[in-house]
């Protein structure tokens, strides 16, 4: 398991380095340095934030077709983040270090993300189901026009015993 994970991480890093090389080659063709720095920063921050941050990984999984149904239950993940923000704020007020303010901001940001992911995924799920229903009805009409009389639901047949 650990070996597969290490191999996957090496391939991700290798891919990102190759894409950065392509980016450098493209931007050295007459573009100014500010655009190059902006593009390199955007690409590297995407690599670091989207692939290794736990909340980003969960939200990316929720935004897939299979994961849309988990958006509303994922809103419950906002509760531990809110509790952690309140705890850190209490520590600050009791004379704790000032850098805990950064953790408070991080916890509140993650709370906001998980609170919003529920309704957004629900709206996406409704839209996907409507599109699937429309395409299913359209296919039924086409099959009936071709002379198919009986439309049964597909049956899954397993080849394993």
PDB file of C-alpha atoms in Angstrom:
ATOM      1  CA  UNK A   1       0.000   0.000   0.000  1.00  0.00           C
ATOM      2  CA  UNK A   2       2.738   2.421   1.004  1.00  0.00           C
ATOM      3  CA  UNK A   3       4.756   1.480  -2.075  1.00  0.00           C
ATOM      4  CA  UNK A   4       1.808   2.262  -4.366  1.00  0.00           C
ATOM      5  CA  UNK A   5       1.290   5.605  -2.652  1.00  0.00           C
ATOM      6  CA  UNK A   6       4.975   6.501  -3.026  1.00  0.00           C
ATOM      7  CA  UNK A   7       4.884   5.525  -6.706  1.00  0.00           C
ATOM      8  CA  UNK A   8       1.768   7.649  -7.252  1.00  0.00           C
ATOM      9  CA  UNK A   9       3.344  10.651  -5.485  1.00  0.00           C
ATOM     10  CA  UNK A  10       6.505  10.311  -7.595  1.00  0.00           C
ATOM     11  CA  UNK A  11       4.437  10.241 -10.782  1.00  0.00           C
ATOM     12  CA  UNK A  12       2.475  13.313  -9.650  1.00  0.00           C
ATOM     13  CA  UNK A  13       5.663  15.227  -8.883  1.00  0.00           C
ATOM     14  CA  UNK A  14       7.195  14.085 -12.179  1.00  0.00           C
ATOM     15  CA  UNK A  15       4.093  15.181 -14.086  1.00  0.00           C
ATOM     16  CA  UNK A  16       4.027  18.566 -12.381  1.00  0.00           C
ATOM     17  CA  UNK A  17       7.729  19.137 -13.085  1.00  0.00           C
ATOM     18  CA  UNK A  18       7.222  18.278 -16.750  1.00  0.00           C
ATOM     19  CA  UNK A  19       4.242  20.614 -17.008  1.00  0.00           C
ATOM     20  CA  UNK A  20       6.301  23.344 -15.345  1.00  0.00           C
ATOM     21  CA  UNK A  21       9.056  22.807 -17.925  1.00  0.00           C
ATOM     22  CA  UNK A  22       6.486  23.173 -20.707  1.00  0.00           C
ATOM     23  CA  UNK A  23       5.162  26.295 -19.022  1.00  0.00           C
ATOM     24  CA  UNK A  24       8.657  27.789 -18.834  1.00  0.00           C
ATOM     25  CA  UNK A  25       9.320  27.001 -22.492  1.00  0.00           C
ATOM     26  CA  UNK A  26       6.027  28.618 -23.545  1.00  0.00           C
ATOM     27  CA  UNK A  27       6.545  31.745 -21.480  1.00  0.00           C
ATOM     28  CA  UNK A  28      10.107  32.388 -22.505  1.00  0.00           C
ATOM     29  CA  UNK A  29       8.902  33.078 -26.059  1.00  0.00           C
ATOM     30  CA  UNK A  30       8.581  36.829 -25.750  1.00  0.00           C
ATOM     31  CA  UNK A  31       6.207  37.169 -22.784  1.00  0.00           C
ATOM     32  CA  UNK A  32       7.054  39.423 -19.898  1.00  0.00           C
ATOM     33  CA  UNK A  33       8.376  38.174 -16.587  1.00  0.00           C
ATOM     34  CA  UNK A  34       5.302  39.168 -14.582  1.00  0.00           C
ATOM     35  CA  UNK A  35       3.061  36.826 -16.610  1.00  0.00           C
ATOM     36  CA  UNK A  36       5.577  34.021 -16.195  1.00  0.00           C
ATOM     37  CA  UNK A  37       5.748  34.453 -12.408  1.00  0.00           C
ATOM     38  CA  UNK A  38       1.948  34.631 -12.162  1.00  0.00           C
ATOM     39  CA  UNK A  39       1.454  31.467 -14.238  1.00  0.00           C
ATOM     40  CA  UNK A  40       4.162  29.527 -12.352  1.00  0.00           C
ATOM     41  CA  UNK A  41       2.713  30.569  -8.996  1.00  0.00           C
ATOM     42  CA  UNK A  42      -0.812  29.590 -10.019  1.00  0.00           C
ATOM     43  CA  UNK A  43       0.265  26.197 -11.278  1.00  0.00           C
ATOM     44  CA  UNK A  44       2.420  25.369  -8.246  1.00  0.00           C
ATOM     45  CA  UNK A  45      -0.221  26.507  -5.756  1.00  0.00           C
ATOM     46  CA  UNK A  46      -2.791  24.351  -7.538  1.00  0.00           C
ATOM     47  CA  UNK A  47      -0.427  21.417  -7.255  1.00  0.00           C
ATOM     48  CA  UNK A  48       0.145  21.925  -3.534  1.00  0.00           C
ATOM     49  CA  UNK A  49      -3.316  22.998  -2.386  1.00  0.00           C
ATOM     50  CA  UNK A  50      -5.649  20.835  -4.439  1.00  0.00           C
ATOM     51  CA  UNK A  51      -3.739  17.598  -4.134  1.00  0.00           C
ATOM     52  CA  UNK A  52      -2.599  17.519  -0.535  1.00  0.00           C
ATOM     53  CA  UNK A  53      -5.110  19.532   1.514  1.00  0.00           C
ATOM     54  CA  UNK A  54      -7.738  17.268   3.110  1.00  0.00           C
ATOM     55  CA  UNK A  55     -10.689  19.614   2.615  1.00  0.00           C
ATOM     56  CA  UNK A  56      -9.847  20.105  -1.060  1.00  0.00           C
ATOM     57  CA  UNK A  57      -9.614  16.346  -1.573  1.00  0.00           C
ATOM     58  CA  UNK A  58     -13.013  15.780   0.077  1.00  0.00           C
ATOM     59  CA  UNK A  59     -14.684  18.580  -1.877  1.00  0.00           C
ATOM     60  CA  UNK A  60     -13.185  17.306  -5.146  1.00  0.00           C
ATOM     61  CA  UNK A  61     -14.575  13.855  -4.343  1.00  0.00           C
ATOM     62  CA  UNK A  62     -17.995  15.348  -3.592  1.00  0.00           C
ATOM     63  CA  UNK A  63     -18.029  17.198  -6.919  1.00  0.00           C
ATOM     64  CA  UNK A  64     -17.898  13.956  -8.913  1.00  0.00           C
ATOM     65  CA  UNK A  65     -21.110  12.305 -10.131  1.00  0.00           C
ATOM     66  CA  UNK A  66     -20.827   9.508  -7.576  1.00  0.00           C
ATOM     67  CA  UNK A  67     -20.034  11.908  -4.754  1.00  0.00           C
ATOM     68  CA  UNK A  68     -22.850  14.427  -5.229  1.00  0.00           C
ATOM     69  CA  UNK A  69     -25.100  12.497  -2.877  1.00  0.00           C
ATOM     70  CA  UNK A  70     -22.581  12.975  -0.054  1.00  0.00           C
ATOM     71  CA  UNK A  71     -22.667  16.786  -0.127  1.00  0.00           C
ATOM     72  CA  UNK A  72     -25.366  17.263   2.491  1.00  0.00           C
ATOM     73  CA  UNK A  73     -23.899  14.723   4.964  1.00  0.00           C
ATOM     74  CA  UNK A  74     -20.481  16.337   4.429  1.00  0.00           C
ATOM     75  CA  UNK A  75     -21.907  19.516   5.914  1.00  0.00           C
ATOM     76  CA  UNK A  76     -21.525  17.796   9.271  1.00  0.00           C
ATOM     77  CA  UNK A  77     -17.746  18.073   8.824  1.00  0.00           C
ATOM     78  CA  UNK A  78     -18.158  21.806   9.413  1.00  0.00           C
ATOM     79  CA  UNK A  79     -18.970  21.173  13.071  1.00  0.00           C
ATOM     80  CA  UNK A  80     -15.464  20.001  14.172  1.00  0.00           C
ATOM     81  CA  UNK A  81     -13.895  22.920  12.322  1.00  0.00           C
ATOM     82  CA  UNK A  82     -16.240  25.385  14.036  1.00  0.00           C
ATOM     83  CA  UNK A  83     -15.485  23.835  17.435  1.00  0.00           C
ATOM     84  CA  UNK A  84     -11.745  24.060  16.728  1.00  0.00           C
ATOM     85  CA  UNK A  85     -12.122  27.741  15.766  1.00  0.00           C
ATOM     86  CA  UNK A  86     -14.006  28.488  18.986  1.00  0.00           C
ATOM     87  CA  UNK A  87     -11.390  26.606  21.024  1.00  0.00           C
ATOM     88  CA  UNK A  88      -8.489  28.471  19.417  1.00  0.00           C
ATOM     89  CA  UNK A  89     -10.274  31.775  19.898  1.00  0.00           C
ATOM     90  CA  UNK A  90     -10.730  30.928  23.591  1.00  0.00           C
ATOM     91  CA  UNK A  91      -7.025  30.163  23.864  1.00  0.00           C
ATOM     92  CA  UNK A  92      -6.188  33.530  22.293  1.00  0.00           C
ATOM     93  CA  UNK A  93      -8.458  35.389  24.693  1.00  0.00           C
ATOM     94  CA  UNK A  94      -6.866  33.541  27.612  1.00  0.00           C
ATOM     95  CA  UNK A  95      -3.464  34.917  26.625  1.00  0.00           C
ATOM     96  CA  UNK A  96      -2.377  32.365  24.039  1.00  0.00           C
ATOM     97  CA  UNK A  97      -0.012  33.125  21.170  1.00  0.00           C
ATOM     98  CA  UNK A  98      -1.175  35.420  18.386  1.00  0.00           C
ATOM     99  CA  UNK A  99      -0.430  32.939  15.610  1.00  0.00           C
ATOM    100  CA  UNK A 100      -3.535  31.023  16.677  1.00  0.00           C
ATOM    101  CA  UNK A 101      -5.469  33.725  14.804  1.00  0.00           C
ATOM    102  CA  UNK A 102      -4.240  32.095  11.587  1.00  0.00           C
ATOM    103  CA  UNK A 103      -5.661  28.774  12.723  1.00  0.00           C
ATOM    104  CA  UNK A 104      -8.963  30.477  13.578  1.00  0.00           C
ATOM    105  CA  UNK A 105      -9.126  31.887  10.049  1.00  0.00           C
ATOM    106  CA  UNK A 106      -8.245  28.497   8.550  1.00  0.00           C
ATOM    107  CA  UNK A 107     -10.870  26.686  10.621  1.00  0.00           C
ATOM    108  CA  UNK A 108     -13.541  29.254   9.780  1.00  0.00           C
ATOM    109  CA  UNK A 109     -12.681  29.059   6.073  1.00  0.00           C
ATOM    110  CA  UNK A 110     -12.983  25.249   6.119  1.00  0.00           C
ATOM    111  CA  UNK A 111     -16.262  25.559   8.034  1.00  0.00           C
ATOM    112  CA  UNK A 112     -17.604  27.880   5.373  1.00  0.00           C
ATOM    113  CA  UNK A 113     -16.506  25.526   2.586  1.00  0.00           C
ATOM    114  CA  UNK A 114     -18.273  22.548   4.130  1.00  0.00           C
ATOM    115  CA  UNK A 115     -21.421  24.531   4.926  1.00  0.00           C
ATOM    116  CA  UNK A 116     -21.656  25.669   1.296  1.00  0.00           C
ATOM    117  CA  UNK A 117     -20.771  22.349  -0.320  1.00  0.00           C
ATOM    118  CA  UNK A 118     -24.070  20.769   0.802  1.00  0.00           C
ATOM    119  CA  UNK A 119     -26.545  23.052  -0.981  1.00  0.00           C
ATOM    120  CA  UNK A 120     -24.292  23.403  -4.018  1.00  0.00           C
ATOM    121  CA  UNK A 121     -23.938  19.637  -4.438  1.00  0.00           C
ATOM    122  CA  UNK A 122     -27.678  19.232  -3.937  1.00  0.00           C
ATOM    123  CA  UNK A 123     -28.382  21.680  -6.769  1.00  0.00           C
ATOM    124  CA  UNK A 124     -25.833  19.907  -8.972  1.00  0.00           C
ATOM    125  CA  UNK A 125     -27.421  16.545  -8.169  1.00  0.00           C
ATOM    126  CA  UNK A 126     -30.873  17.836  -9.121  1.00  0.00           C
ATOM    127  CA  UNK A 127     -29.509  19.178 -12.407  1.00  0.00           C
ATOM    128  CA  UNK A 128     -27.758  15.888 -13.200  1.00  0.00           C
ATOM    129  CA  UNK A 129     -30.861  13.836 -12.409  1.00  0.00           C
ATOM    130  CA  UNK A 130     -32.995  16.075 -14.624  1.00  0.00           C
ATOM    131  CA  UNK A 131     -30.523  15.679 -17.506  1.00  0.00           C
ATOM    132  CA  UNK A 132     -30.412  11.909 -17.010  1.00  0.00           C
ATOM    133  CA  UNK A 133     -34.213  11.733 -17.003  1.00  0.00           C
ATOM    134  CA  UNK A 134     -34.461  13.773 -20.191  1.00  0.00           C
ATOM    135  CA  UNK A 135     -31.923  11.571 -21.966  1.00  0.00           C
ATOM    136  CA  UNK A 136     -33.689   8.428 -20.706  1.00  0.00           C
ATOM    137  CA  UNK A 137     -37.040   9.650 -22.028  1.00  0.00           C
ATOM    138  CA  UNK A 138     -35.447  10.648 -25.329  1.00  0.00           C
ATOM    139  CA  UNK A 139     -33.888   7.194 -25.702  1.00  0.00           C
ATOM    140  CA  UNK A 140     -37.218   5.539 -24.905  1.00  0.00           C
ATOM    141  CA  UNK A 141     -38.907   7.556 -27.657  1.00  0.00           C
ATOM    142  CA  UNK A 142     -36.203   6.600 -30.153  1.00  0.00           C
ATOM    143  CA  UNK A 143     -36.470   2.914 -29.276  1.00  0.00           C
ATOM    144  CA  UNK A 144     -40.266   2.958 -29.534  1.00  0.00           C
ATOM    145  CA  UNK A 145     -40.002   4.668 -32.915  1.00  0.00           C
ATOM    146  CA  UNK A 146     -37.656   1.870 -34.037  1.00  0.00           C
ATOM    147  CA  UNK A 147     -40.264  -0.750 -33.148  1.00  0.00           C
ATOM    148  CA  UNK A 148     -39.076  -1.962 -29.764  1.00  0.00           C
ATOM    149  CA  UNK A 149     -42.243  -2.940 -27.929  1.00  0.00           C
ATOM    150  CA  UNK A 150     -41.017  -3.823 -24.494  1.00  0.00           C
ATOM    151  CA  UNK A 151     -38.537  -1.784 -22.534  1.00  0.00           C
ATOM    152  CA  UNK A 152     -37.291  -3.611 -19.481  1.00  0.00           C
ATOM    153  CA  UNK A 153     -34.877  -2.194 -17.015  1.00  0.00           C
ATOM    154  CA  UNK A 154     -31.346  -3.449 -17.647  1.00  0.00           C
ATOM    155  CA  UNK A 155     -30.454  -6.560 -15.691  1.00  0.00           C
ATOM    156  CA  UNK A 156     -26.975  -6.963 -14.294  1.00  0.00           C
ATOM    157  CA  UNK A 157     -25.645 -10.410 -14.994  1.00  0.00           C
ATOM    158  CA  UNK A 158     -22.645 -11.553 -13.025  1.00  0.00           C
ATOM    159  CA  UNK A 159     -20.174 -13.954 -14.589  1.00  0.00           C
ATOM    160  CA  UNK A 160     -18.755 -14.884 -11.208  1.00  0.00           C
ATOM    161  CA  UNK A 161     -20.325 -17.740  -9.239  1.00  0.00           C
TER     162      UNK A 161
END
